[in-house]
Amino acid sequence: MDEEIKITKMENSQHLDDETLFVVSQTFKALSDPTRIRILNLLCADEHSVNDIAEILDLGQSTVSHQLRFLKNLRLVKFRREGTTLFYSKDDDHIMNLLKQAIEHAAHN
């Protein structure tokens, strides 16, 4: 019986290639920064321009732009252009759900 359990566990486990490992580690890196967490949490609800994000979160525009570039490269946020203004929104519900669960976990007493 123990041998059957070992085989089942091995069949259910997944070998992670280097690219997958890199993307997963970069995703957790993105979620390890308080500023990026604040930005992602804001974008969970609605899209915002860089200026709106900076104002709402009391951050510098260059800081927000830098963090959004990092998040966009990981495909965690996306943008649309309206004239000269870029509006950012969430791009990955999986990560947003992970973030929400982490926030709920932290708030749980």
Tab-separated table of N, CA and C in Angstrom:
chain	number	residue	atom	x	y	z
A	1	MET	N	0.821	-1.195	0.000
A	1	MET	CA	0.000	0.000	0.000
A	1	MET	C	0.863	1.256	0.000
A	2	ASP	N	1.911	1.272	0.807
A	2	ASP	CA	2.794	2.429	0.857
A	2	ASP	C	3.451	2.698	-0.488
A	3	GLU	N	3.788	1.625	-1.208
A	3	GLU	CA	4.407	1.766	-2.526
A	3	GLU	C	3.433	2.412	-3.508
A	4	GLU	N	2.139	2.050	-3.414
A	4	GLU	CA	1.124	2.660	-4.286
A	4	GLU	C	1.006	4.153	-4.026
A	5	ILE	N	1.066	4.555	-2.779
A	5	ILE	CA	0.978	5.980	-2.413
A	5	ILE	C	2.173	6.731	-2.972
A	6	LYS	N	3.365	6.149	-2.861
A	6	LYS	CA	4.561	6.788	-3.398
A	6	LYS	C	4.457	6.985	-4.909
A	7	ILE	N	3.980	5.968	-5.604
A	7	ILE	CA	3.841	6.054	-7.062
A	7	ILE	C	2.819	7.122	-7.424
A	8	THR	N	1.687	7.172	-6.724
A	8	THR	CA	0.658	8.169	-6.990
A	8	THR	C	1.202	9.574	-6.761
A	9	LYS	N	1.946	9.757	-5.677
A	9	LYS	CA	2.528	11.070	-5.398
A	9	LYS	C	3.506	11.479	-6.488
A	10	MET	N	4.305	10.529	-6.960
A	10	MET	CA	5.258	10.833	-8.017
A	10	MET	C	4.540	11.179	-9.314
A	11	GLU	N	3.436	10.492	-9.608
A	11	GLU	CA	2.674	10.785	-10.818
A	11	GLU	C	2.024	12.161	-10.745
A	12	ASN	N	1.598	12.558	-9.550
A	12	ASN	CA	0.934	13.846	-9.377
A	12	ASN	C	1.920	15.006	-9.296
A	13	SER	N	3.156	14.724	-8.955
A	13	SER	CA	4.140	15.805	-8.898
A	13	SER	C	4.531	16.191	-10.312
A	14	GLN	N	4.960	17.415	-10.436
A	14	GLN	CA	5.276	17.945	-11.765
A	14	GLN	C	6.717	18.428	-11.758
A	15	HIS	N	7.459	18.013	-12.756
A	15	HIS	CA	8.828	18.497	-12.893
A	15	HIS	C	8.778	19.934	-13.374
A	16	LEU	N	9.494	20.809	-12.715
A	16	LEU	CA	9.511	22.224	-13.084
A	16	LEU	C	10.749	22.516	-13.914
A	17	ASP	N	10.520	23.019	-15.111
A	17	ASP	CA	11.654	23.389	-15.951
A	17	ASP	C	12.192	24.745	-15.496
A	18	ASP	N	13.345	25.114	-16.014
A	18	ASP	CA	14.019	26.341	-15.586
A	18	ASP	C	13.182	27.587	-15.824
A	19	GLU	N	12.487	27.641	-16.951
A	19	GLU	CA	11.667	28.821	-17.254
A	19	GLU	C	10.519	28.964	-16.261
A	20	THR	N	9.857	27.850	-15.944
A	20	THR	CA	8.761	27.878	-14.975
A	20	THR	C	9.273	28.308	-13.610
A	21	LEU	N	10.388	27.761	-13.196
A	21	LEU	CA	10.977	28.140	-11.909
A	21	LEU	C	11.282	29.633	-11.866
A	22	PHE	N	11.816	30.162	-12.958
A	22	PHE	CA	12.149	31.580	-13.012
A	22	PHE	C	10.888	32.441	-12.901
A	23	VAL	N	9.853	32.093	-13.662
A	23	VAL	CA	8.616	32.886	-13.644
A	23	VAL	C	7.970	32.837	-12.257
A	24	VAL	N	7.925	31.667	-11.648
A	24	VAL	CA	7.339	31.540	-10.312
A	24	VAL	C	8.130	32.367	-9.307
A	25	SER	N	9.451	32.295	-9.370
A	25	SER	CA	10.268	33.061	-8.418
A	25	SER	C	10.104	34.564	-8.639
A	26	GLN	N	9.990	35.005	-9.888
A	26	GLN	CA	9.777	36.423	-10.171
A	26	GLN	C	8.396	36.878	-9.703
A	27	THR	N	7.416	36.005	-9.810
A	27	THR	CA	6.069	36.338	-9.327
A	27	THR	C	6.087	36.545	-7.825
A	28	PHE	N	6.743	35.644	-7.108
A	28	PHE	CA	6.831	35.816	-5.659
A	28	PHE	C	7.693	37.027	-5.298
A	29	LYS	N	8.680	37.316	-6.109
A	29	LYS	CA	9.467	38.531	-5.897
A	29	LYS	C	8.565	39.756	-6.034
A	30	ALA	N	7.695	39.750	-7.031
A	30	ALA	CA	6.763	40.867	-7.229
A	30	ALA	C	5.861	41.030	-6.018
A	31	LEU	N	5.433	39.919	-5.448
A	31	LEU	CA	4.533	39.965	-4.304
A	31	LEU	C	5.259	40.167	-2.980
A	32	SER	N	6.573	40.268	-3.011
A	32	SER	CA	7.327	40.451	-1.773
A	32	SER	C	7.623	41.915	-1.475
A	33	ASP	N	7.257	42.801	-2.388
A	33	ASP	CA	7.552	44.220	-2.225
A	33	ASP	C	6.295	44.969	-1.776
A	34	PRO	N	6.344	45.679	-0.646
A	34	PRO	CA	5.155	46.385	-0.146
A	34	PRO	C	4.554	47.380	-1.143
A	35	THR	N	5.378	48.088	-1.879
A	35	THR	CA	4.853	49.055	-2.852
A	35	THR	C	4.097	48.347	-3.963
A	36	ARG	N	4.650	47.254	-4.462
A	36	ARG	CA	3.965	46.510	-5.518
A	36	ARG	C	2.672	45.887	-5.000
A	37	ILE	N	2.677	45.419	-3.758
A	37	ILE	CA	1.456	44.878	-3.165
A	37	ILE	C	0.379	45.959	-3.099
A	38	ARG	N	0.750	47.155	-2.679
A	38	ARG	CA	-0.218	48.263	-2.598
A	38	ARG	C	-0.784	48.592	-3.984
A	39	ILE	N	0.078	48.614	-4.988
A	39	ILE	CA	-0.373	48.914	-6.351
A	39	ILE	C	-1.308	47.818	-6.854
A	40	LEU	N	-0.916	46.561	-6.700
A	40	LEU	CA	-1.758	45.460	-7.152
A	40	LEU	C	-3.094	45.437	-6.423
A	41	ASN	N	-3.062	45.698	-5.126
A	41	ASN	CA	-4.300	45.729	-4.349
A	41	ASN	C	-5.236	46.819	-4.873
A	42	LEU	N	-4.696	47.970	-5.201
A	42	LEU	CA	-5.491	49.061	-5.768
A	42	LEU	C	-6.075	48.662	-7.117
A	43	LEU	N	-5.270	48.008	-7.940
A	43	LEU	CA	-5.712	47.628	-9.280
A	43	LEU	C	-6.662	46.430	-9.277
A	44	CYS	N	-6.782	45.743	-8.143
A	44	CYS	CA	-7.756	44.648	-8.045
A	44	CYS	C	-9.166	45.166	-8.287
A	45	ALA	N	-9.428	46.375	-7.836
A	45	ALA	CA	-10.781	46.923	-7.893
A	45	ALA	C	-11.093	47.613	-9.209
A	46	ASP	N	-10.132	48.361	-9.754
A	46	ASP	CA	-10.422	49.178	-10.933
A	46	ASP	C	-9.116	49.601	-11.585
A	47	GLU	N	-9.218	50.077	-12.818
A	47	GLU	CA	-8.030	50.593	-13.498
A	47	GLU	C	-7.761	52.019	-13.018
A	48	HIS	N	-6.484	52.404	-13.104
A	48	HIS	CA	-6.068	53.739	-12.681
A	48	HIS	C	-4.910	54.204	-13.549
A	49	SER	N	-4.808	55.510	-13.698
A	49	SER	CA	-3.655	56.083	-14.386
A	49	SER	C	-2.476	56.110	-13.421
A	50	VAL	N	-1.297	56.307	-13.968
A	50	VAL	CA	-0.096	56.405	-13.138
A	50	VAL	C	-0.255	57.543	-12.123
A	51	ASN	N	-0.763	58.689	-12.586
A	51	ASN	CA	-0.955	59.833	-11.676
A	51	ASN	C	-1.947	59.503	-10.566
A	52	ASP	N	-3.039	58.819	-10.907
A	52	ASP	CA	-4.021	58.437	-9.888
A	52	ASP	C	-3.390	57.515	-8.847
A	53	ILE	N	-2.649	56.530	-9.321
A	53	ILE	CA	-2.000	55.583	-8.398
A	53	ILE	C	-1.046	56.328	-7.479
A	54	ALA	N	-0.232	57.212	-8.062
A	54	ALA	CA	0.728	57.978	-7.257
A	54	ALA	C	0.009	58.810	-6.206
A	55	GLU	N	-1.070	59.454	-6.602
A	55	GLU	CA	-1.806	60.312	-5.668
A	55	GLU	C	-2.500	59.499	-4.580
A	56	ILE	N	-3.200	58.440	-4.982
A	56	ILE	CA	-3.943	57.621	-4.019
A	56	ILE	C	-3.009	56.969	-3.012
A	57	LEU	N	-1.876	56.480	-3.472
A	57	LEU	CA	-0.950	55.754	-2.593
A	57	LEU	C	0.141	56.640	-2.005
A	58	ASP	N	0.100	57.939	-2.339
A	58	ASP	CA	1.087	58.899	-1.846
A	58	ASP	C	2.512	58.448	-2.184
A	59	LEU	N	2.710	58.193	-3.472
A	59	LEU	CA	4.007	57.764	-3.985
A	59	LEU	C	4.431	58.703	-5.104
A	60	GLY	N	5.710	58.720	-5.399
A	60	GLY	CA	6.201	59.497	-6.516
A	60	GLY	C	5.811	58.837	-7.831
A	61	GLN	N	5.586	59.670	-8.840
A	61	GLN	CA	5.191	59.150	-10.153
A	61	GLN	C	6.268	58.240	-10.732
A	62	SER	N	7.538	58.589	-10.543
A	62	SER	CA	8.614	57.749	-11.079
A	62	SER	C	8.658	56.396	-10.364
A	63	THR	N	8.369	56.381	-9.069
A	63	THR	CA	8.315	55.120	-8.319
A	63	THR	C	7.209	54.234	-8.858
A	64	VAL	N	6.037	54.829	-9.068
A	64	VAL	CA	4.898	54.076	-9.580
A	64	VAL	C	5.205	53.542	-10.975
A	65	SER	N	5.750	54.382	-11.831
A	65	SER	CA	6.081	53.958	-13.196
A	65	SER	C	7.068	52.803	-13.192
A	66	HIS	N	8.080	52.894	-12.355
A	66	HIS	CA	9.085	51.833	-12.247
A	66	HIS	C	8.438	50.512	-11.812
A	67	GLN	N	7.597	50.576	-10.791
A	67	GLN	CA	6.956	49.357	-10.285
A	67	GLN	C	5.971	48.788	-11.300
A	68	LEU	N	5.242	49.651	-11.995
A	68	LEU	CA	4.304	49.178	-13.017
A	68	LEU	C	5.038	48.508	-14.170
A	69	ARG	N	6.191	49.020	-14.529
A	69	ARG	CA	6.996	48.399	-15.585
A	69	ARG	C	7.390	46.980	-15.176
A	70	PHE	N	7.816	46.827	-13.932
A	70	PHE	CA	8.188	45.512	-13.404
A	70	PHE	C	6.986	44.569	-13.456
A	71	LEU	N	5.822	45.048	-12.999
A	71	LEU	CA	4.615	44.229	-12.974
A	71	LEU	C	4.106	43.907	-14.376
A	72	LYS	N	4.265	44.853	-15.293
A	72	LYS	CA	3.837	44.634	-16.680
A	72	LYS	C	4.710	43.578	-17.353
A	73	ASN	N	6.002	43.613	-17.085
A	73	ASN	CA	6.916	42.620	-17.665
A	73	ASN	C	6.585	41.203	-17.218
A	74	LEU	N	5.992	41.081	-16.040
A	74	LEU	CA	5.566	39.767	-15.538
A	74	LEU	C	4.130	39.441	-15.947
A	75	ARG	N	3.506	40.345	-16.706
A	75	ARG	CA	2.119	40.196	-17.149
A	75	ARG	C	1.142	40.115	-15.980
A	76	LEU	N	1.450	40.858	-14.916
A	76	LEU	CA	0.540	40.944	-13.779
A	76	LEU	C	-0.405	42.128	-13.931
A	77	VAL	N	0.035	43.131	-14.693
A	77	VAL	CA	-0.817	44.272	-15.018
A	77	VAL	C	-0.730	44.522	-16.526
A	78	LYS	N	-1.736	45.201	-17.038
A	78	LYS	CA	-1.762	45.594	-18.441
A	78	LYS	C	-2.168	47.055	-18.495
A	79	PHE	N	-2.025	47.661	-19.661
A	79	PHE	CA	-2.417	49.058	-19.784
A	79	PHE	C	-3.156	49.296	-21.080
A	80	ARG	N	-3.893	50.383	-21.061
A	80	ARG	CA	-4.521	50.881	-22.279
A	80	ARG	C	-4.205	52.367	-22.341
A	81	ARG	N	-4.098	52.863	-23.564
A	81	ARG	CA	-3.745	54.264	-23.776
A	81	ARG	C	-5.005	55.047	-24.140
A	82	GLU	N	-5.153	56.191	-23.495
A	82	GLU	CA	-6.216	57.131	-23.834
A	82	GLU	C	-5.544	58.489	-24.020
A	83	GLY	N	-5.310	58.850	-25.264
A	83	GLY	CA	-4.528	60.060	-25.541
A	83	GLY	C	-3.099	59.827	-25.097
A	84	THR	N	-2.624	60.674	-24.205
A	84	THR	CA	-1.259	60.521	-23.693
A	84	THR	C	-1.224	59.825	-22.331
A	85	THR	N	-2.409	59.446	-21.821
A	85	THR	CA	-2.498	58.841	-20.495
A	85	THR	C	-2.591	57.326	-20.605
A	86	LEU	N	-1.814	56.639	-19.768
A	86	LEU	CA	-1.875	55.183	-19.675
A	86	LEU	C	-2.700	54.797	-18.456
A	87	PHE	N	-3.655	53.903	-18.666
A	87	PHE	CA	-4.470	53.382	-17.575
A	87	PHE	C	-4.091	51.926	-17.355
A	88	TYR	N	-3.736	51.609	-16.118
A	88	TYR	CA	-3.301	50.260	-15.766
A	88	TYR	C	-4.428	49.512	-15.072
A	89	SER	N	-4.457	48.193	-15.308
A	89	SER	CA	-5.426	47.320	-14.657
A	89	SER	C	-4.778	45.959	-14.440
A	90	LYS	N	-5.454	45.130	-13.668
A	90	LYS	CA	-4.930	43.779	-13.420
A	90	LYS	C	-4.947	42.981	-14.710
A	91	ASP	N	-4.000	42.074	-14.826
A	91	ASP	CA	-3.920	41.246	-16.037
A	91	ASP	C	-3.984	39.761	-15.722
A	92	ASP	N	-3.920	39.400	-14.446
A	92	ASP	CA	-3.872	37.986	-14.098
A	92	ASP	C	-4.704	37.735	-12.848
A	93	ASP	N	-5.888	37.166	-13.032
A	93	ASP	CA	-6.763	36.898	-11.892
A	93	ASP	C	-6.167	35.869	-10.934
A	94	HIS	N	-5.336	34.947	-11.448
A	94	HIS	CA	-4.715	33.955	-10.568
A	94	HIS	C	-3.864	34.648	-9.505
A	95	ILE	N	-3.059	35.599	-9.942
A	95	ILE	CA	-2.171	36.295	-9.011
A	95	ILE	C	-2.970	37.190	-8.081
A	96	MET	N	-4.013	37.827	-8.600
A	96	MET	CA	-4.851	38.676	-7.753
A	96	MET	C	-5.539	37.835	-6.678
A	97	ASN	N	-5.968	36.630	-7.028
A	97	ASN	CA	-6.560	35.736	-6.038
A	97	ASN	C	-5.528	35.319	-4.994
A	98	LEU	N	-4.319	35.047	-5.445
A	98	LEU	CA	-3.238	34.708	-4.519
A	98	LEU	C	-2.975	35.873	-3.563
A	99	LEU	N	-2.939	37.088	-4.103
A	99	LEU	CA	-2.730	38.283	-3.277
A	99	LEU	C	-3.863	38.443	-2.269
A	100	LYS	N	-5.109	38.295	-2.716
A	100	LYS	CA	-6.260	38.412	-1.811
A	100	LYS	C	-6.193	37.376	-0.702
A	101	GLN	N	-5.811	36.145	-1.054
A	101	GLN	CA	-5.701	35.095	-0.042
A	101	GLN	C	-4.607	35.418	0.967
A	102	ALA	N	-3.491	35.960	0.494
A	102	ALA	CA	-2.401	36.332	1.405
A	102	ALA	C	-2.850	37.449	2.344
A	103	ILE	N	-3.597	38.417	1.817
A	103	ILE	CA	-4.100	39.516	2.654
A	103	ILE	C	-5.083	38.979	3.684
A	104	GLU	N	-5.992	38.099	3.249
A	104	GLU	CA	-6.943	37.494	4.181
A	104	GLU	C	-6.214	36.679	5.251
A	105	HIS	N	-5.184	35.960	4.846
A	105	HIS	CA	-4.390	35.178	5.801
A	105	HIS	C	-3.730	36.083	6.834
A	106	ALA	N	-3.168	37.197	6.371
A	106	ALA	CA	-2.496	38.137	7.282
A	106	ALA	C	-3.499	38.784	8.244
A	107	ALA	N	-4.728	39.008	7.779
A	107	ALA	CA	-5.747	39.656	8.614
A	107	ALA	C	-6.424	38.677	9.567
A	108	HIS	N	-6.266	37.385	9.303
A	108	HIS	CA	-6.916	36.357	10.126
A	108	HIS	C	-6.235	36.253	11.477
A	109	ASN	N	-7.025	36.293	12.517
A	109	ASN	CA	-6.457	36.172	13.894
A	109	ASN	C	-6.727	34.834	14.463
